[in-house]
CSV table of C-alpha atoms in Angstrom, one decimal:
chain,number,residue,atom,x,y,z
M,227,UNK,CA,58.8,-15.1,17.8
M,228,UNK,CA,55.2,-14.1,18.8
M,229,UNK,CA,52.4,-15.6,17.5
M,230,UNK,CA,51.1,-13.8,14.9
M,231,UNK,CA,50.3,-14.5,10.8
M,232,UNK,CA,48.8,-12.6,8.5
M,233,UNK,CA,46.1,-13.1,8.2
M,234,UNK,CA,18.2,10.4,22.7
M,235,UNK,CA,16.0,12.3,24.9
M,236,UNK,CA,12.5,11.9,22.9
M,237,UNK,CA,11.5,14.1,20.3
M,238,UNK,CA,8.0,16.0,19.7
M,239,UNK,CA,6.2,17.3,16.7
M,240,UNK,CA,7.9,20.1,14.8
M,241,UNK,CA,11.1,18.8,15.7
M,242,UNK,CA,11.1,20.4,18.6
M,243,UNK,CA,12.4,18.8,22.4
M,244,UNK,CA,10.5,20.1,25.8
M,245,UNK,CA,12.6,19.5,28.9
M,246,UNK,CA,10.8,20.7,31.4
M,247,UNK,CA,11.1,24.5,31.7
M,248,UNK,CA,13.0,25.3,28.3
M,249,UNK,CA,12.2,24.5,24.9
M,250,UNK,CA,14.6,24.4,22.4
M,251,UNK,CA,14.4,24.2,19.0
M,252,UNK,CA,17.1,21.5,17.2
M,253,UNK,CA,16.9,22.9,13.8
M,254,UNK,CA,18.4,26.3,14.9
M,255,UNK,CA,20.2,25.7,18.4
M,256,UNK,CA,18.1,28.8,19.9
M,257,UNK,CA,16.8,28.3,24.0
M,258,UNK,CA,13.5,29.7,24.1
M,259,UNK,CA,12.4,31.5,27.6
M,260,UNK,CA,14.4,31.2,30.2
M,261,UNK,CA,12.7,30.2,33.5
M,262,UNK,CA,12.9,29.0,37.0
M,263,UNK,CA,14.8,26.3,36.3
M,264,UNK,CA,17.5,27.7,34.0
M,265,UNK,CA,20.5,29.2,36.5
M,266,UNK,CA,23.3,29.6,34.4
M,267,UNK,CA,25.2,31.8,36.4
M,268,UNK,CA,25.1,29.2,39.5
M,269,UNK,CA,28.4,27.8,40.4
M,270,UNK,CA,27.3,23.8,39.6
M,271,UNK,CA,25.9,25.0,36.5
M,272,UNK,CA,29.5,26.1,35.3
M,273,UNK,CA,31.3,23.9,37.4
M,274,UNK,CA,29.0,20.9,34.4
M,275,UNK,CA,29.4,23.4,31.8
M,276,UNK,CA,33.7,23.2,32.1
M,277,UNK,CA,33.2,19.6,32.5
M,278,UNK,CA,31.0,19.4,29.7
M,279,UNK,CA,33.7,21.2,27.6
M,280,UNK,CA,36.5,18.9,28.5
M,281,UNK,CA,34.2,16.5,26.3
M,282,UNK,CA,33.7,18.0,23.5
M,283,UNK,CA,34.4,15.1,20.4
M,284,UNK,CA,33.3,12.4,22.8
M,285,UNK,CA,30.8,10.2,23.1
M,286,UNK,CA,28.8,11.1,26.3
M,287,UNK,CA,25.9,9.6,28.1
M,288,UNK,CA,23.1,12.1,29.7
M,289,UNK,CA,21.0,12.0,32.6
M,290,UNK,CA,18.2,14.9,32.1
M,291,UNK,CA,15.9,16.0,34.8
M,292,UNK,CA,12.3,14.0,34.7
M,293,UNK,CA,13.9,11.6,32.0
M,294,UNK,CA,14.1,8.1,33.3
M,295,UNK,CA,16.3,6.9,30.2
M,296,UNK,CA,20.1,8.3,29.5
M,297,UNK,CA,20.4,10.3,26.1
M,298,UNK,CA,23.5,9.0,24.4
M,299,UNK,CA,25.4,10.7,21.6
M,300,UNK,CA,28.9,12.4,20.2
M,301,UNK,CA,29.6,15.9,22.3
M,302,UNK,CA,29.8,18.2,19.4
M,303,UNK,CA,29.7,21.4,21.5
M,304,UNK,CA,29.1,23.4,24.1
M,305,UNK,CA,27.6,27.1,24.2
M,306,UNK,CA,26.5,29.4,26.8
M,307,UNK,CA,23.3,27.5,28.7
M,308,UNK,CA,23.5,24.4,25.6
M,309,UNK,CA,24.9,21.2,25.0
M,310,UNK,CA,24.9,20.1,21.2
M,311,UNK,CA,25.5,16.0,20.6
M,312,UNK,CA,25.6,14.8,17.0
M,313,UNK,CA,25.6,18.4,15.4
M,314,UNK,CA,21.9,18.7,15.1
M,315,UNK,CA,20.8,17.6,19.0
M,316,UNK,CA,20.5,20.2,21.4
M,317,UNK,CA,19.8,20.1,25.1
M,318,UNK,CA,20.0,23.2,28.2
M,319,UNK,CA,22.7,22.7,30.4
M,320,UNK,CA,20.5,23.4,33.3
M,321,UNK,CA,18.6,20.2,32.9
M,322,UNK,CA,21.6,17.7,32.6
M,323,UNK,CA,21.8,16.3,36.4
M,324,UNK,CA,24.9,13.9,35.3
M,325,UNK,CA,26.5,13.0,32.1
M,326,UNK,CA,29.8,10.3,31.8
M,327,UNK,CA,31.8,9.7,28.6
M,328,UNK,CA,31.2,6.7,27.2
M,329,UNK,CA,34.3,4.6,26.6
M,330,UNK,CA,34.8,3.5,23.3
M,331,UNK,CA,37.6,0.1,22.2
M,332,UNK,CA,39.3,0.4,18.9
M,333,UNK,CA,40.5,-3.1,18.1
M,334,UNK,CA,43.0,-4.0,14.7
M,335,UNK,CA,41.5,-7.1,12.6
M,336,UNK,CA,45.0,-8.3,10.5
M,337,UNK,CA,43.1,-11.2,8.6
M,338,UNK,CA,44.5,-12.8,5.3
M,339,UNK,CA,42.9,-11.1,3.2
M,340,UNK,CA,43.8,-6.8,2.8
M,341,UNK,CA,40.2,-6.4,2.7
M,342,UNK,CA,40.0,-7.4,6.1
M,343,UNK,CA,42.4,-5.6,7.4
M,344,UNK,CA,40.4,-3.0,9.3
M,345,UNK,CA,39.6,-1.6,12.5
M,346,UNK,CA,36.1,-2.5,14.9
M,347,UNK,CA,35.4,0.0,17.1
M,348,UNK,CA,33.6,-1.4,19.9
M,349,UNK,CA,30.5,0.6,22.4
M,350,UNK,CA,31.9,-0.5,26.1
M,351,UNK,CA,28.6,0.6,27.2
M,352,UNK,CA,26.5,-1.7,25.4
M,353,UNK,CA,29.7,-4.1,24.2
M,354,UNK,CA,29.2,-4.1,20.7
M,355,UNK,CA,30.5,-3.3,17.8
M,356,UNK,CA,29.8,0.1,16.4
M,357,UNK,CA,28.6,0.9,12.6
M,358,UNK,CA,31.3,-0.3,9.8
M,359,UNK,CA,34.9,-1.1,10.1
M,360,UNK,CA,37.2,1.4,9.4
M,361,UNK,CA,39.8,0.6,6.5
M,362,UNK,CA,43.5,1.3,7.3
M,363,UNK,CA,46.5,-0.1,5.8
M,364,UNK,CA,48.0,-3.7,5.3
M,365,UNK,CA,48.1,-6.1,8.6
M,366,UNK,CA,47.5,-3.7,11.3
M,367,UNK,CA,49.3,-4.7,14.5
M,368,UNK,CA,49.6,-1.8,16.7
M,369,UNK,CA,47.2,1.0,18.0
M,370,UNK,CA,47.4,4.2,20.3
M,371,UNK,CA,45.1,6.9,21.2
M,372,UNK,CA,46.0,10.4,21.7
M,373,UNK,CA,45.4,11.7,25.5
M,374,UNK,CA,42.8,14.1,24.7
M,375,UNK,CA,41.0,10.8,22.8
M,376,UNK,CA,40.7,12.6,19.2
M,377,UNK,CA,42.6,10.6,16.7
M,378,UNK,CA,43.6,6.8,16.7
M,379,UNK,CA,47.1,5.8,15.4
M,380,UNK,CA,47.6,2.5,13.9
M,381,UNK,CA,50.5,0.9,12.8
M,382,UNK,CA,50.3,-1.1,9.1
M,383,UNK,CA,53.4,-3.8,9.1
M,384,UNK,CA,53.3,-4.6,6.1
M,385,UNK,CA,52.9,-1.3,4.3
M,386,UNK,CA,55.2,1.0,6.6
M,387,UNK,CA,52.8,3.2,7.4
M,388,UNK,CA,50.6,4.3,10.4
M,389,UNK,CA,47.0,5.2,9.7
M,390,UNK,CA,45.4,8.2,11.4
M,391,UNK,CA,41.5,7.7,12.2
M,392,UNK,CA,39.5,10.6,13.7
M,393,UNK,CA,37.3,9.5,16.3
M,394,UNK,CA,34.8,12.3,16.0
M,395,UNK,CA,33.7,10.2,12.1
M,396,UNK,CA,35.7,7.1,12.3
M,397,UNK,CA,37.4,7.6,9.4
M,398,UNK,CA,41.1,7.9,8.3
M,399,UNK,CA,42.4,10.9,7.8
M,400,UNK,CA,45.3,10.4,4.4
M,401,UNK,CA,47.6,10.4,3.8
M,402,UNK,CA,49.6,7.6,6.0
M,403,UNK,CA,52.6,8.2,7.5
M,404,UNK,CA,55.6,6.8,6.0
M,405,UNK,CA,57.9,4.9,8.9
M,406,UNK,CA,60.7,2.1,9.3
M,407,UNK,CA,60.5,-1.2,8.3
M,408,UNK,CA,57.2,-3.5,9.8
M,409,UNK,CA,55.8,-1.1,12.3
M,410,UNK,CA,54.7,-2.8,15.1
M,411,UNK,CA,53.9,-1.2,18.3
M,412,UNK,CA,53.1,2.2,19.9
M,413,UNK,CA,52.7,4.7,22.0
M,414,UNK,CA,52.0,8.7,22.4
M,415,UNK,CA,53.6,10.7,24.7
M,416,UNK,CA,51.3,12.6,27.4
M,417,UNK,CA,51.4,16.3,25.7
M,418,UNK,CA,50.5,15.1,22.5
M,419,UNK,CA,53.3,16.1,20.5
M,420,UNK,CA,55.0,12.9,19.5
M,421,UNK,CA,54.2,9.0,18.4
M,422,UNK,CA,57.1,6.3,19.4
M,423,UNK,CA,56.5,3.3,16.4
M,424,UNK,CA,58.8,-0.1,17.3
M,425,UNK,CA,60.1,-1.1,14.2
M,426,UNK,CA,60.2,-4.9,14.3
M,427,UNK,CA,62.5,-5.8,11.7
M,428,UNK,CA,64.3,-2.1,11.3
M,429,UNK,CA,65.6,-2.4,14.7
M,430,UNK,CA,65.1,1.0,15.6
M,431,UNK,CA,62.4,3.6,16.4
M,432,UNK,CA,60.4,6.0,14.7
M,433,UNK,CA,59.0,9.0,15.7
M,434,UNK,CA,56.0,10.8,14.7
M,435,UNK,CA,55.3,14.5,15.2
M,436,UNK,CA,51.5,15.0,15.9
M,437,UNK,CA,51.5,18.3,14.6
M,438,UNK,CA,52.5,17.8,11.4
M,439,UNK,CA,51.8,14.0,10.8
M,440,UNK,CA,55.4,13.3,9.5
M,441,UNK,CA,58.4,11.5,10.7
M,442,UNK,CA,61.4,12.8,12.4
M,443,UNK,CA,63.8,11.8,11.1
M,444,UNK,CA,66.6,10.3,12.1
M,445,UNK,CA,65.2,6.7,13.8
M,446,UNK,CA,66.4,6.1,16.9
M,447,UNK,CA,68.7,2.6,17.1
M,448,UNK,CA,67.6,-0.1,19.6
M,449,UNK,CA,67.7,-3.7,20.1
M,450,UNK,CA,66.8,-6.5,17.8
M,451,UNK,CA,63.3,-6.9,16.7
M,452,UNK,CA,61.6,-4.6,19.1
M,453,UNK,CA,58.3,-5.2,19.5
M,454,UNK,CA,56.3,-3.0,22.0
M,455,UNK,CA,56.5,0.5,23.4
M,456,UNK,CA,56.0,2.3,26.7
M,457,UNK,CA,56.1,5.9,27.6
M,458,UNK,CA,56.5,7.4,31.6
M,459,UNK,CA,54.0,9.9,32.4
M,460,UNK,CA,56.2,12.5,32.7
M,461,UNK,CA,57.1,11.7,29.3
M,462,UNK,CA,60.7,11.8,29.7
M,463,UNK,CA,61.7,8.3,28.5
M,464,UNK,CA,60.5,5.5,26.2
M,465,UNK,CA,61.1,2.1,27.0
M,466,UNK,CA,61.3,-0.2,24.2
M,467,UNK,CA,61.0,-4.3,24.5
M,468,UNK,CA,63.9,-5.9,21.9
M,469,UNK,CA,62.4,-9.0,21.5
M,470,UNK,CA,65.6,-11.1,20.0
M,471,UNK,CA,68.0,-9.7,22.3
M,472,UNK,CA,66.4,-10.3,25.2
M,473,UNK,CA,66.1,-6.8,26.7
M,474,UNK,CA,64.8,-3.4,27.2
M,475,UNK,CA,66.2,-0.1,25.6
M,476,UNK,CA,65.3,3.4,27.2
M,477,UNK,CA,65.1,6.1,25.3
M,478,UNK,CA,65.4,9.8,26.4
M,479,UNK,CA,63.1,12.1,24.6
M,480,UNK,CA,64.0,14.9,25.1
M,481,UNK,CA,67.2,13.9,22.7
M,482,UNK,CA,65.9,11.1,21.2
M,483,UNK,CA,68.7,8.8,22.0
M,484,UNK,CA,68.9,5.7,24.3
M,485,UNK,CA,70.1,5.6,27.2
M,486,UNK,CA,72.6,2.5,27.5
M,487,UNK,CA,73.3,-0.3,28.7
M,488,UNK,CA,69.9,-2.1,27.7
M,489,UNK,CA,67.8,-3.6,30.7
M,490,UNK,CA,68.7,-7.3,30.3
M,491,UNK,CA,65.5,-9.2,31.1
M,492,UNK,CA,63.9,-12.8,30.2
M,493,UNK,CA,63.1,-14.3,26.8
M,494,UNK,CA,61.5,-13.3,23.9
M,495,UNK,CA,60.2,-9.7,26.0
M,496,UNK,CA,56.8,-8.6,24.2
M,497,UNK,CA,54.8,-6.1,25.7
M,498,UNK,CA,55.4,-3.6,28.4
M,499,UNK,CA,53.6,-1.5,30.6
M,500,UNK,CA,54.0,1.4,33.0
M,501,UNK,CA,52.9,1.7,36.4
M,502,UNK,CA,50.3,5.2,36.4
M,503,UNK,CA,52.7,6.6,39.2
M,504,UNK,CA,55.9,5.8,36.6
M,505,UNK,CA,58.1,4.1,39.3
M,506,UNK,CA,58.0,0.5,37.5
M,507,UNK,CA,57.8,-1.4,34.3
M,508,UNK,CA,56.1,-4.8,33.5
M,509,UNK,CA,57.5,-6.6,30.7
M,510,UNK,CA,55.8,-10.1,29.2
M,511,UNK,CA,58.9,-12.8,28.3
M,512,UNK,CA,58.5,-16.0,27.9
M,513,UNK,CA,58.9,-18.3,24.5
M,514,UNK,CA,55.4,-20.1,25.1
M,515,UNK,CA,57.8,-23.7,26.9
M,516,UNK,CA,56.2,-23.9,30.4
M,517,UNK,CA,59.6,-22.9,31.4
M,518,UNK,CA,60.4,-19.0,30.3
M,519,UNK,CA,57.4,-17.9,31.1
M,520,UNK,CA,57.5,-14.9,33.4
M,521,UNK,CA,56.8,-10.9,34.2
M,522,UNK,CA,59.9,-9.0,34.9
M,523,UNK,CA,59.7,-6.2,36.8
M,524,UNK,CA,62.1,-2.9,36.4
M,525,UNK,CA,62.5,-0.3,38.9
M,526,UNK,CA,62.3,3.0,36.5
M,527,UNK,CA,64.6,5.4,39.2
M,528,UNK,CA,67.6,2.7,38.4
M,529,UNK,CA,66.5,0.5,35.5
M,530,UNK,CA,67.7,-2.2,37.7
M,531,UNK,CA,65.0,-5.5,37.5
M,532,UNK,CA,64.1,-7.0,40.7
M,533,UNK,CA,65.5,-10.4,41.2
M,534,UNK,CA,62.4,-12.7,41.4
M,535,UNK,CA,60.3,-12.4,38.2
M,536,UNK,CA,56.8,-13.6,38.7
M,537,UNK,CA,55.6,-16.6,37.0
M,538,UNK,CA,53.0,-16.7,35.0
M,539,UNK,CA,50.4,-18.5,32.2
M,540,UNK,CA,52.3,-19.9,28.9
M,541,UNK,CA,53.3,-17.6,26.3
M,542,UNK,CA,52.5,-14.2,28.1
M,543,UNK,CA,52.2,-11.5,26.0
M,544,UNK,CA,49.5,-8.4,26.6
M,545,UNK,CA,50.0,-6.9,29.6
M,546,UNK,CA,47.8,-3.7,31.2
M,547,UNK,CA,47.7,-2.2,34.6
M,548,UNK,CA,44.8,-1.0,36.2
M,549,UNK,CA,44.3,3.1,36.9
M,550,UNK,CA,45.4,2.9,40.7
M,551,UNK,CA,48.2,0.8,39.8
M,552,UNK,CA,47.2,-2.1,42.0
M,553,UNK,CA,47.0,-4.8,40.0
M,554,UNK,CA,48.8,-6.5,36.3
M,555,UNK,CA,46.6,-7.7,33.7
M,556,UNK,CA,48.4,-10.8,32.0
M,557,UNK,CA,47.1,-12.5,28.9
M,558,UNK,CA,48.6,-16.1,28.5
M,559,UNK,CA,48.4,-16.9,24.3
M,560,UNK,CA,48.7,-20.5,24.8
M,561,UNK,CA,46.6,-21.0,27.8
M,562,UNK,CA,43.3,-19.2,27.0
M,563,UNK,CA,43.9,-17.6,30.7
M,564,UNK,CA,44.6,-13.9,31.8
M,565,UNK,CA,46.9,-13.9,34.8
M,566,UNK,CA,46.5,-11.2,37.6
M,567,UNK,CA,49.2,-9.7,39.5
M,568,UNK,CA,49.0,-7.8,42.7
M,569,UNK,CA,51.6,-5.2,42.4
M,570,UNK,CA,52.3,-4.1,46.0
M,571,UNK,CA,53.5,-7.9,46.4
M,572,UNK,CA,54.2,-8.8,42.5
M,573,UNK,CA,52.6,-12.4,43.2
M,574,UNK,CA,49.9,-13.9,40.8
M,575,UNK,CA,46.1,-13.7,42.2
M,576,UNK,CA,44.3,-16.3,42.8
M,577,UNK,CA,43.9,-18.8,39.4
M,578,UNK,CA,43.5,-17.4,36.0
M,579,UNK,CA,40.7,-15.9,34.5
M,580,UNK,CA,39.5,-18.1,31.0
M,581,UNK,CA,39.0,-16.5,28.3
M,582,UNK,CA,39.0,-17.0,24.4
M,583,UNK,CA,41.0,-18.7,22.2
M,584,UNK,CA,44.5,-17.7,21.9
M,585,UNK,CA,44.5,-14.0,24.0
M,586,UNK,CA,47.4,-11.7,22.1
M,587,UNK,CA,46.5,-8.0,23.5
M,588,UNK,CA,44.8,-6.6,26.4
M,589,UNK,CA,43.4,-2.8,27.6
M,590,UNK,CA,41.4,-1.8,30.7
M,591,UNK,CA,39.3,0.7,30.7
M,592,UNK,CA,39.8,4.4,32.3
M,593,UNK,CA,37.2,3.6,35.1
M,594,UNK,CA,39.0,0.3,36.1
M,595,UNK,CA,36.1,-1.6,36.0
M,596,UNK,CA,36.2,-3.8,33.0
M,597,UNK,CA,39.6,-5.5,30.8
M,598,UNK,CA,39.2,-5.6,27.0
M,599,UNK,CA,40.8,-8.8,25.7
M,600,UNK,CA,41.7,-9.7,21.7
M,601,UNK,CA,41.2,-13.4,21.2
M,602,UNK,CA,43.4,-13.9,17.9
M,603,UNK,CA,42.1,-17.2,17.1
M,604,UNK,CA,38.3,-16.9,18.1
M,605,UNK,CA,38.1,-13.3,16.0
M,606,UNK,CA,36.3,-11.8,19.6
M,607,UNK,CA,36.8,-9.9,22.3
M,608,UNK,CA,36.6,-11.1,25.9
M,609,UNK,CA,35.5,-8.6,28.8
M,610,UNK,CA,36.5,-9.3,32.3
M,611,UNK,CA,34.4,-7.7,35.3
M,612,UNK,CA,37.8,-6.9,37.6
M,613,UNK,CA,35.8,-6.5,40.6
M,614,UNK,CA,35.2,-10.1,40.5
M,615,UNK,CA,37.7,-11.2,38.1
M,616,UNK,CA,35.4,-13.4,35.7
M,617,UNK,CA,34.7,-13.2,31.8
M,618,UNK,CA,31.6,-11.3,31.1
M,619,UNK,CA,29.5,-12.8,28.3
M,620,UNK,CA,28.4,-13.3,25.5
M,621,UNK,CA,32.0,-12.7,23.8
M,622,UNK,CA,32.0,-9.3,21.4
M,623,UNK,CA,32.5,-10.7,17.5
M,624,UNK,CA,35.1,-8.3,15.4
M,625,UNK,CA,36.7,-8.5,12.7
M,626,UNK,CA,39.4,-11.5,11.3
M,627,UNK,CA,42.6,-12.1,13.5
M,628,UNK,CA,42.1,-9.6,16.4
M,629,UNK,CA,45.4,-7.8,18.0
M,630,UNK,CA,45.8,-4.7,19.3
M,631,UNK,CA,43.5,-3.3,21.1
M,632,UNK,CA,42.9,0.7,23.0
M,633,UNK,CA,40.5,2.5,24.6
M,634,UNK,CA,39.3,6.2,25.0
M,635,UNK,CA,40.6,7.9,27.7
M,636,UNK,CA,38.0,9.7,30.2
M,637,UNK,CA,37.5,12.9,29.5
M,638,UNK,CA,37.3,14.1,33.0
């Protein structure tokens, strides 16, 4: 079984901010005096201002014209020739030159005690953990983030439940959702409608509509113990790891029933992952003996696995893919290591990457540019630098017994 126990641009006087050409009061949102540098009608200017839009909830950095530093804050909305971050801050379009959303990690702390079980939400920017913990429900093990990056859904094993957090206050929105027996992993499907919830020791799968918040009922019947959850990007089918049987169930959604036989893979199957362009699968096996420890690989057109699973750290169990698809993001629980994979060849690269003690979960951000790992026994999080493939440091402490772990998508 897997290892787990429970366990700002400046401000002026009058509270007013000059950039440049336009000066804009902050208590009452108005743009005083337009001038030769505000062109609103100008085809970049809208071209930001639908970008900008895309944003809205997110937290954004800003580069504004004849400002050396970046203003940084929560895109709370856009009017005609203003931006407004944090619901009081507000800048002229016409004198962003760049913004970027700033990616944020939510991470589940499962620790002993139920005050600890909470969620860290971590700053990728700066890499470190924002304000307080957010309180959810009893041993949190699983996390997903809606596409559009709004709310957080967390899975609470020992209470049934999944907690909702906004991400525009960090706080959970009650009441939780009631599901099957010990929750464990999941995943949202592309349009936003519906949650997929592994249910460990139900052996089935629940299904949340986003809407509404409630389950739909009935669960969906799988292998034994399944443990993770993967959805295609077309969103047509949910594959499912059953980690006691040994295999794979695939799910249909637009009935909500599986699609048999199961995928028959290696032991104890963990975590899978999705390749961006939806033709493959990557599913973590392995029982932690030196000897079971591989990747299989399943071709999504057939469900067919290809004959030579690739061999990996001990005791693999997170598992992300980078946003071109090109390479595997392993971590090894037993080893301290992440393993890469290059997955035009599906051979390891080069030696693994050390990390922290006892990595369980692993997420890369949207850019592709850095991997988020949870170090269960250390109670951090390791970042890797994938264009060299080597731990960034100092580690980021969170909160007790580290799992799951997701991050924001890009707004863009």
């Amino acid at each position: 079984m897997e290892h787990h126990k429970k366990q700002k641009g400046k401000e002026r006087e009058d509270n007013k901010i000059y950039v440049y050409a336009e000066e804009v009061e902050i208590k009452t949102g108005k743009v005083k005096g337009h001038s030769r540098c505000s062109t609103p009608e100008t085809i970049g200017f809208q071209n930001l201002r639908k970008k900008l839009v895309h944003c809205i909830g997110q937290i954004i950095s800003l580069m504004i014209r004849g400002c050396c530093e970046p203003i940084e804050g929560r895109l709370t909305n856009v009017e005609k020739g203003i931006l407004i971050l944090d619901a009081s801050h507000v800048v002229p379009i016409s004198e962003v030159t760049s913004f970027s959303p700033i990616f944020i990690a939510y991470v589940t702390n499962s620790g002993d005690d139920p005050n600890d079980d909470t969620i860290s939400v971590i700053n990728t920017s700066t890499n470190t953990e924002m304000a307080a913990r957010i309180p959810v429900g009893d041993n949190p093990v699983g996390i997903a983030i809606t596409p559009d990056g709004s709310r957080v859904y967390v899975t609470n094993s020992f209470h049934n439940t999944v907690s909702v957090i906004s991400t525009a206050t960090n706080t959970e929105i009650l009441p939780r959702i009631a599901v099957g027996d010990f929750p464990f992993g999941i995943a949202i499907t592309p349009d936003c409608s519906r949650a997929y919830v592994a249910n460990l020791f139900g052996n089935d799968v629940s299904v949340i509509n986003l809407a509404t918040n409630t389950e739909i009922l009935p669960r969906i019947p799988v292998g034994t113990n399944p443990v993770d959850v993967a959805i295609t990007p077309d969103g047509s089918r949910v594959y499912v790891t059953n980690s006691f049987s040994n295999n794979v169930s695939v799910i249909r959604t637009a009935t909500n029933t599986e699609i048999l036989p199961r995928i028959t893979v290696g032991t104890l199957p963990i975590c899978i992952e999705i390749t961006p362009d939806g033709l493959h699968a990557y599913v973590t096996t392995g029982a932690g003996d030196g000897i079971s420890d591989f990747v299989y690989v399943i071709n999504t057109a057939t469900n067919n696995v290809s004959e030579n699973p690739i061999p990996v750290g001990d005791a693999p169990r997170g598992i992300a893919i980078t946003p071109d698809g090109s390479r595997a993001y392993v971590t090894n629980l037993f080893d301290n290591t992440v393993s890469v994979i290059n997955t035009a060849t599906n051979t390891v690269i080069g030696a693994p990457i050390p990390v922290g003690s006892s990595p369980i979960r692993i997420a890369i951000t949207p850019d592709g540019l850095r991997a988020y790992v949870t170090n269960i026994d250390e109670n951090t999080v390791s970042v890797i630098n994938i264009v060299t493939n080597t731990e960034i440091l100092p580690r980021i402490p969170v909160g007790d017994f580290p799992f799951a772990i997701a991050i924001t998508p890009n707004c863009l």
